[in-house]
Structure formats: C-alpha cells, structure tokens
PDB file of C-alpha atoms in Angstrom:
ATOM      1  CA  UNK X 110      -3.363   2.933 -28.315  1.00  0.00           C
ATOM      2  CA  UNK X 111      -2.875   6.424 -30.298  1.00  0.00           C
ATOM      3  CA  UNK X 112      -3.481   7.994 -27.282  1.00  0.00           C
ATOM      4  CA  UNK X 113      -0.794   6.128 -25.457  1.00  0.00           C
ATOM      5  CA  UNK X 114       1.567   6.880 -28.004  1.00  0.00           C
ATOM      6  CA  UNK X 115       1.157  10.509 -28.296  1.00  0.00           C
ATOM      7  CA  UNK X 116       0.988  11.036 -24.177  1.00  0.00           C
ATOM      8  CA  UNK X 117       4.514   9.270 -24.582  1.00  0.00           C
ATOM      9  CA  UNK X 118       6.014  11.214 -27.531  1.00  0.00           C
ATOM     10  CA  UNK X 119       4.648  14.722 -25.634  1.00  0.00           C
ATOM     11  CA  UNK X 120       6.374  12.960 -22.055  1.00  0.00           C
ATOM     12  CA  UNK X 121       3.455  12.479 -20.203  1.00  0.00           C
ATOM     13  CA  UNK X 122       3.619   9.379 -19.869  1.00  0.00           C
ATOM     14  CA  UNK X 123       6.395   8.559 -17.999  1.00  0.00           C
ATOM     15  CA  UNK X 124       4.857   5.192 -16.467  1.00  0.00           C
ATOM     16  CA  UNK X 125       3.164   1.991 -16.976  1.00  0.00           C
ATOM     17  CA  UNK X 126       1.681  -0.750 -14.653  1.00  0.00           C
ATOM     18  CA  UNK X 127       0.751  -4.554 -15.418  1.00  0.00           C
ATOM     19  CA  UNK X 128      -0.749  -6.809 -13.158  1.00  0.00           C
ATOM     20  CA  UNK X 129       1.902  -9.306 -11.746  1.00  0.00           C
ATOM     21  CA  UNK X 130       0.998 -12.735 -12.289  1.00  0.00           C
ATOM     22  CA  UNK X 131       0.586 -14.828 -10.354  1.00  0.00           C
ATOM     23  CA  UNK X 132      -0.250 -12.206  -7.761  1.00  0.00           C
ATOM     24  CA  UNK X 133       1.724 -13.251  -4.881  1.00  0.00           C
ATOM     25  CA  UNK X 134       0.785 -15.883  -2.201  1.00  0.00           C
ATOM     26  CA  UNK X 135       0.569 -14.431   1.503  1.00  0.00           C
ATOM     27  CA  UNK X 136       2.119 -16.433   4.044  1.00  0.00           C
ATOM     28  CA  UNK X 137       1.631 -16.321   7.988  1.00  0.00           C
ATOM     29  CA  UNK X 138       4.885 -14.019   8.308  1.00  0.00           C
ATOM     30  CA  UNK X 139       3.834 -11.395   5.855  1.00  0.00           C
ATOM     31  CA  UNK X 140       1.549  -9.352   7.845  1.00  0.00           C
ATOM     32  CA  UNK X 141       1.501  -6.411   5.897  1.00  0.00           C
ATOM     33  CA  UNK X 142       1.272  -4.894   2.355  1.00  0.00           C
ATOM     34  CA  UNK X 143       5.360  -3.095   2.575  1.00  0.00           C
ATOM     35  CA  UNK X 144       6.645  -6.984   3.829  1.00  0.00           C
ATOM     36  CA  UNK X 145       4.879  -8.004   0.687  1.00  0.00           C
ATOM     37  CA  UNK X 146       6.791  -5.235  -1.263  1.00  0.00           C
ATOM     38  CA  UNK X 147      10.047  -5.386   0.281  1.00  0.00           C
ATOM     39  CA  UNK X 148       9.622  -8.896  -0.401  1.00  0.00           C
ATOM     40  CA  UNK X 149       9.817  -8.445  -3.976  1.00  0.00           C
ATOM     41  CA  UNK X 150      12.371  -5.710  -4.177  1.00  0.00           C
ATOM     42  CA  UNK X 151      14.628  -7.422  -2.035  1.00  0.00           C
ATOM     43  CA  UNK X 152      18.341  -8.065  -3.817  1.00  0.00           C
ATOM     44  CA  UNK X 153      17.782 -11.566  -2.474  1.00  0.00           C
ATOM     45  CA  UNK X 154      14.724 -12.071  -4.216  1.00  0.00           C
ATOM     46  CA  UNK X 155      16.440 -11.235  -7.824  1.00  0.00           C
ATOM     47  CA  UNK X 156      16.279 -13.804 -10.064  1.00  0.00           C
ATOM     48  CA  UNK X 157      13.489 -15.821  -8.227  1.00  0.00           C
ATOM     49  CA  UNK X 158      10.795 -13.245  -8.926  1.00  0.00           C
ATOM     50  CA  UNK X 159      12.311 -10.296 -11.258  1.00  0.00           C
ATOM     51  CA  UNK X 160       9.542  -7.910 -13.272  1.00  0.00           C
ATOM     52  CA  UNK X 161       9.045  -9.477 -16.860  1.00  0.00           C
ATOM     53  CA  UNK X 162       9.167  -5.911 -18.062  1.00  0.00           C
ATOM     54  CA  UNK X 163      12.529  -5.458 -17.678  1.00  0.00           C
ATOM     55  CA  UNK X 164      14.907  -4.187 -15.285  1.00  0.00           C
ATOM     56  CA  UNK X 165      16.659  -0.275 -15.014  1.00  0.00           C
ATOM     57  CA  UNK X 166      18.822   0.241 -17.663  1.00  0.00           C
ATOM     58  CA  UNK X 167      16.758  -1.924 -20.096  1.00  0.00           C
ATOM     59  CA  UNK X 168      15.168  -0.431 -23.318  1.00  0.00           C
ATOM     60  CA  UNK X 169      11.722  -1.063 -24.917  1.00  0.00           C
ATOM     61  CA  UNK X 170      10.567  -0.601 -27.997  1.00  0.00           C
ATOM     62  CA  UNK X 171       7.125   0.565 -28.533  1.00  0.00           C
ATOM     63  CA  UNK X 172       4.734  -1.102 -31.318  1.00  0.00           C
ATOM     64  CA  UNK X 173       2.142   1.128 -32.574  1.00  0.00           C
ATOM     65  CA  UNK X 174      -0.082   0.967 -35.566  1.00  0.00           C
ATOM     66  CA  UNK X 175       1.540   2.181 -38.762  1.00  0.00           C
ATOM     67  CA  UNK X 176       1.151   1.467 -42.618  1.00  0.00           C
ATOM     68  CA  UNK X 177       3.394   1.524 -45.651  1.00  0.00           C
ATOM     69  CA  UNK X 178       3.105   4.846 -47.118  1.00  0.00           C
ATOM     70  CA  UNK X 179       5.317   4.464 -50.387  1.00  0.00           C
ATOM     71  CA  UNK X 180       8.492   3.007 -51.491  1.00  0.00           C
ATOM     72  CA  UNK X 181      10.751   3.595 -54.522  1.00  0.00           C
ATOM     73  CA  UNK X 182      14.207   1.392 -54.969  1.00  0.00           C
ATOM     74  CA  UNK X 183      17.523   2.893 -53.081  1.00  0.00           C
ATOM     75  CA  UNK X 184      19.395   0.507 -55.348  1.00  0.00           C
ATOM     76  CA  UNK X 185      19.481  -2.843 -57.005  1.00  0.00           C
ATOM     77  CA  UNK X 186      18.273  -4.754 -53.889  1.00  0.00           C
ATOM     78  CA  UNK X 187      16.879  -2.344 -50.870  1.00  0.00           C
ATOM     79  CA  UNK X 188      13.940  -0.041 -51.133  1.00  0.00           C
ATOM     80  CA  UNK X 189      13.933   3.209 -49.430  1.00  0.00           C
ATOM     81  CA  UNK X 190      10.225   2.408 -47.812  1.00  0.00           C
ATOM     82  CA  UNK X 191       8.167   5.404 -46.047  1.00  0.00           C
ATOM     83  CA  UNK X 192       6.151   4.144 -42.827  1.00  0.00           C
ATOM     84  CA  UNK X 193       3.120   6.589 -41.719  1.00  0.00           C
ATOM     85  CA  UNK X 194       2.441   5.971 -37.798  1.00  0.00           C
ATOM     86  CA  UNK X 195      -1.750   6.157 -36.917  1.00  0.00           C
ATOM     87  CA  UNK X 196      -1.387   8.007 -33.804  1.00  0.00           C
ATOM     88  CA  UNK X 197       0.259  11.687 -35.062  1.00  0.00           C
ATOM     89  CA  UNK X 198       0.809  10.918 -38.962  1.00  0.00           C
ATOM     90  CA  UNK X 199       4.500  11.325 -38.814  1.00  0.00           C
ATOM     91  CA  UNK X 200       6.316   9.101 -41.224  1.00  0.00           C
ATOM     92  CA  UNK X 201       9.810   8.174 -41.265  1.00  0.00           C
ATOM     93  CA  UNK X 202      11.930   6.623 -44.163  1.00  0.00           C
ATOM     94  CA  UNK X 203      13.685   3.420 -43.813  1.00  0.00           C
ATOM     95  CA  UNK X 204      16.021   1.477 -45.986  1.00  0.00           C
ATOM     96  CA  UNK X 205      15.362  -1.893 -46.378  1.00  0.00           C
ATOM     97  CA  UNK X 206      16.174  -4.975 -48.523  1.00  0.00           C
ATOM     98  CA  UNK X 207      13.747  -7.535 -46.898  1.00  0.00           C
ATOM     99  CA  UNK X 208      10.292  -5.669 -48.156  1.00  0.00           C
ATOM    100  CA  UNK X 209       7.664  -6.811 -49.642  1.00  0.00           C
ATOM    101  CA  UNK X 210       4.637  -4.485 -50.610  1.00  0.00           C
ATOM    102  CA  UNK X 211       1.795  -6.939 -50.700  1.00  0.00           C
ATOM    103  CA  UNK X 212       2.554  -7.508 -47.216  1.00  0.00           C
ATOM    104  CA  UNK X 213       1.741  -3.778 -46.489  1.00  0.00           C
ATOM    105  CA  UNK X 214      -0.694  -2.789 -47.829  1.00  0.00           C
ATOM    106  CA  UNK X 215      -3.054  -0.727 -45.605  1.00  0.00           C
ATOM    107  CA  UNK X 216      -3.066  -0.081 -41.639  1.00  0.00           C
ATOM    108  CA  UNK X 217      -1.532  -2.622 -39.741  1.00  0.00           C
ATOM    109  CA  UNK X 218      -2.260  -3.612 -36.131  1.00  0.00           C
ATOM    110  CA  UNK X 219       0.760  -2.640 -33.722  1.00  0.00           C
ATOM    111  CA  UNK X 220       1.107  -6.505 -33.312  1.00  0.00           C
ATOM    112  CA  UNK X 221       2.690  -6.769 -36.686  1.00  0.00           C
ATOM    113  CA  UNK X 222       5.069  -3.603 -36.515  1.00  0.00           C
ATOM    114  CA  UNK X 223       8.751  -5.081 -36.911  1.00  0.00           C
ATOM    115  CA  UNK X 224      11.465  -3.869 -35.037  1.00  0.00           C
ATOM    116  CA  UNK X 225      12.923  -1.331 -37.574  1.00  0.00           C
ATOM    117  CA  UNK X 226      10.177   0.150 -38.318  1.00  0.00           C
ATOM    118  CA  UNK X 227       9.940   1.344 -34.618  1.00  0.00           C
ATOM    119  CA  UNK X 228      10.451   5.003 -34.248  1.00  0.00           C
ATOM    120  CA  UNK X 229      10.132   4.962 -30.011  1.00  0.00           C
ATOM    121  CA  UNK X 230      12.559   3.548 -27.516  1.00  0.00           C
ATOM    122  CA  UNK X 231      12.034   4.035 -23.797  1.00  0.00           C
ATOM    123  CA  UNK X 232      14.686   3.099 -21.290  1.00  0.00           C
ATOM    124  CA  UNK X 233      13.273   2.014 -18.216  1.00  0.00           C
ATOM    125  CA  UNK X 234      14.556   3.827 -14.874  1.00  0.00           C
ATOM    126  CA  UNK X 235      13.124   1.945 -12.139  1.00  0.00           C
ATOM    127  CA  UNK X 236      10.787  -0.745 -11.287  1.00  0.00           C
ATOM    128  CA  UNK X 237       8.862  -1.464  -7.905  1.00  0.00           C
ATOM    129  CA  UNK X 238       5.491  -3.284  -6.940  1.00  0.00           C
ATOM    130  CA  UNK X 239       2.796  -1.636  -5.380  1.00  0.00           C
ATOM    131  CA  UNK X 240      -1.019  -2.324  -5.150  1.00  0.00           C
ATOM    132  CA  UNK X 241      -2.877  -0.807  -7.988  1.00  0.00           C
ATOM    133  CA  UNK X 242      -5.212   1.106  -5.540  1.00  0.00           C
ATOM    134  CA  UNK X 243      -2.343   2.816  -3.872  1.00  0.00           C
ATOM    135  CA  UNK X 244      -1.387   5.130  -6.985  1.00  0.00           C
ATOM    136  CA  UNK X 245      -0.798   8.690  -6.350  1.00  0.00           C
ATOM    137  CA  UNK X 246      -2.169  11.490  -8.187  1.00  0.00           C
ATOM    138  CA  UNK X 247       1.453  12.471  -9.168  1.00  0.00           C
ATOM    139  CA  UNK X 248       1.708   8.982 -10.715  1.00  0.00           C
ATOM    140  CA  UNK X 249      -1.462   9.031 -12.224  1.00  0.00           C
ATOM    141  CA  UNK X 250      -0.599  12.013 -13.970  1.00  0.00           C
ATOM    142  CA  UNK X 251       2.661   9.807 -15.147  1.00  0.00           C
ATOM    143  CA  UNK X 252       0.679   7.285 -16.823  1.00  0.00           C
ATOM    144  CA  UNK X 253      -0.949   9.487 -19.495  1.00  0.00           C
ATOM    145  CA  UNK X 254      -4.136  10.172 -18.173  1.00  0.00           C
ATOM    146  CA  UNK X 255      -4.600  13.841 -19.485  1.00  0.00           C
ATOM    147  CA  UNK X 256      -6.381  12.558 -22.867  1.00  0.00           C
ATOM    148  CA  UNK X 257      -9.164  11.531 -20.922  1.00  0.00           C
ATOM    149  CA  UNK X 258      -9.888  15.615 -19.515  1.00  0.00           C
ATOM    150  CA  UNK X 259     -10.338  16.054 -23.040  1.00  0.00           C
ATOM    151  CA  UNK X 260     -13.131  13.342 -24.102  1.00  0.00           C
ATOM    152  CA  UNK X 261     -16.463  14.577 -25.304  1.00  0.00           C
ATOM    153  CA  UNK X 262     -18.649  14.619 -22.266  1.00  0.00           C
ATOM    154  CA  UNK X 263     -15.629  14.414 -19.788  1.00  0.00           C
ATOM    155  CA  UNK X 264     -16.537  15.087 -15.708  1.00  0.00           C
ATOM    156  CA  UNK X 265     -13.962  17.944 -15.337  1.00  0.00           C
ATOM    157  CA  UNK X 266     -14.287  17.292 -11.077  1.00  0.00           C
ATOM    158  CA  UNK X 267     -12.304  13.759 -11.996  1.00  0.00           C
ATOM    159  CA  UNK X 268      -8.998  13.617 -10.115  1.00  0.00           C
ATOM    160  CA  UNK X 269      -5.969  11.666 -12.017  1.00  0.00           C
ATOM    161  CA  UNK X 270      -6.208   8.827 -10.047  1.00  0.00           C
ATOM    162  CA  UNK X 271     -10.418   8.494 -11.099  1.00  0.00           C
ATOM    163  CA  UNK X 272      -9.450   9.115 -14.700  1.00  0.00           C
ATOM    164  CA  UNK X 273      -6.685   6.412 -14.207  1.00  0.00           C
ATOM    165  CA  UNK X 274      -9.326   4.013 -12.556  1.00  0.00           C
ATOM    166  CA  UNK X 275     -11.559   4.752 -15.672  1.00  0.00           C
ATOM    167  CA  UNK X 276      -8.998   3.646 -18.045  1.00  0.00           C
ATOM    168  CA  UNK X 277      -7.946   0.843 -15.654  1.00  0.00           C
ATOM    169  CA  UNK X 278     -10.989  -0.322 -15.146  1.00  0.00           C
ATOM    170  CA  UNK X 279     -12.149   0.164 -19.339  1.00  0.00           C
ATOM    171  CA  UNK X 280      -8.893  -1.748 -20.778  1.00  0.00           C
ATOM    172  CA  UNK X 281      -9.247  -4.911 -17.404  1.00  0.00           C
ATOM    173  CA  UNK X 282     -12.609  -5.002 -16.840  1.00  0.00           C
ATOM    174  CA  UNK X 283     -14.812  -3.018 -14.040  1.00  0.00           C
ATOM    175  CA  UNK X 284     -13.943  -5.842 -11.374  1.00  0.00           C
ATOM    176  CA  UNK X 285     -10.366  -5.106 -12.418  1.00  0.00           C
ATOM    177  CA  UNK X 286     -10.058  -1.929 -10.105  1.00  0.00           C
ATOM    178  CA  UNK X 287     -11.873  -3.431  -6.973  1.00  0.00           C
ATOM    179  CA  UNK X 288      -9.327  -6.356  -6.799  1.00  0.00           C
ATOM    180  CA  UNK X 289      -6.542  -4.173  -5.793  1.00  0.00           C
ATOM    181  CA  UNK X 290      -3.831  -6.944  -7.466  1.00  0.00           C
ATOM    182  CA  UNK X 291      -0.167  -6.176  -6.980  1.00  0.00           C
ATOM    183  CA  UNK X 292       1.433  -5.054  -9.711  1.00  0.00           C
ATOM    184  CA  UNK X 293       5.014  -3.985 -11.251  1.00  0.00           C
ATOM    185  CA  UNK X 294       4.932  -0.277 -11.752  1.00  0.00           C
ATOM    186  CA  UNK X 295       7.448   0.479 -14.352  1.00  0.00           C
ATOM    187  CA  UNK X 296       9.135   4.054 -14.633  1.00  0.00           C
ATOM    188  CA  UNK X 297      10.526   4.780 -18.118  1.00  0.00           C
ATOM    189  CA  UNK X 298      11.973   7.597 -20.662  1.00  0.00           C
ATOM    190  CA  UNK X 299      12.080   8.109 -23.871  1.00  0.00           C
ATOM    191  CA  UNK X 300      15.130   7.572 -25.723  1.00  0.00           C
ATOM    192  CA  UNK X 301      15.732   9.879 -28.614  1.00  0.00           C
ATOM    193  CA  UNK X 302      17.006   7.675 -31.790  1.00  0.00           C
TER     194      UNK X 302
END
C-alpha cells in the first residue's frame, strides 16, 4: 500500500511478517512455543523448512503502484520513459528499449510494476519465527504502524502493538489475530540505488 511504501522510504518500517504456511505440526516432544522456534531456526533444519522470503543477505525489490508519466526517444531504438510512483509522486527516468506506451497508459496496480522500473531495494538482515501475538511494541513500531496515529478518527490511547493488530487483523481478516499462527518475521533495510 502507499502507506507501506512511504513508512519504508521515511525507515519506519524496518519489518514485515507473513503467516508461515503450513503452520507447523506439534509433535509429543515439542512442549513448548521456543522448541517450536528453535526448531525452525535450527542450522539443521536449513533447507528442510527455510523462510520463502529470503534469507540475510538477500535483497527485495518492492512493487508499488506507479504510471507512465511521459516519454520522448533517447535515440533510434530506446525511449528515455518517466515513471510517477502513487504513494509520494516522485518520478524517476529510465532508459528503455522494450516500451510500449499503450501498455501504460494510466495507474497501474503494483502487480504489474517490472523490475526496472523499481526504485526500492531492501536487503534483508535477519529472519526468525515467532507467534504473531508475541510482537513487541518496539517491533510494532518497526512494521510501520505510525500512519495509523494519524487516521481521521484515530483512538490516540492505542499502543503499537493494537494499531498493529488493527492492520493485522484489517488486511487477514478479524479471526486472523485470535489464531496466533506462527509466522516468519523478516528484518530488512533499505538499500540506496
């Protein structure tokens, strides 16, 4: 969402959490939530069950809604093109010799951005598993939450981890929250290009 992308662009959001899936099956010797999670952080468990998200070191590229903006030729073949992003209005120019203008025309979903016309890289710095419930205010700070202090109508007595719920809950469903699934909690920066 714009919001997303502009709490990542001002660095604060410095995290992100998807539910794993399958959640994991309990056995008899697991008796407790940190066997569970040393389970899946153990080195021996690498490669059997490793976050789909990516590992440390790894970097992302972030999709975000964006339109064609203008274009005029660089040359015989490529077009200098200018991309407008939704979320802050930047643009950036790109050079390019595989355009084609009737194919953007207008606002386009962030499903259909192409690689180069990506203007964020993160790097990820560390991945673990936790159960969603067991977020920390300090971490729900990290996943962008601030945005929602400044809705229209916003309860100012929210902690981080409530307005994290609220946007947990909103984007998964209300049953979402009350589930408590495991999931990979995935610590990234932003890498300047």
């Amino acid at each position: 969402s714009g919001a997303m992308v502009r709490a990542i662009l001002s660095g604060q959001k410095t995290q992100t959490r998807r539910s794993m899936k399958p959640q994991q099956y309990l056995t008899p010797e697991w008796d407790s939530e940190r066997q569970i999670a040393e389970f899946y952080m153990a080195d021996e468990c690498v490669g059997t069950v490793t976050c789909p998200y990516g590992q440390p070191g790894d970097r992302l590229w972030v999709r975000e809604t964006w339109r064609y903006n203008g274009w005029c030729p660089a040359d015989t073949v490529r077009a200098n093109v200018c991309i407008t992003y939704r979320a802050d209005g930047e643009s950036s120019d790109y050079i390019r010799d595989d355009f084609d203008y009737d194919q953007h025309i207008g606002w386009r979903p962030s499903i259909h951005m192409p690689r180069w016309a990506c203007r964020i890289v993160l790097e990820i710095v560390s991945v673990r598993v936790e159960q969603l419930n067991d977020i920390s205010e300090a971490d729900a700070e990290a996943e962008g939450v601030d945005f929602l202090r400044h809705a229209p109508d916003a309860d100012e007595t929210l902690t981080a981890k409530q307005l994290f719920e609220c946007l947990w809950s909103g984007i998964n469903g209300d049953e979402s929250w009350q589930s408590n699934p495991w999931v990979w909690v995935v610590e990234f920066k932003l890498v300047q290009q």
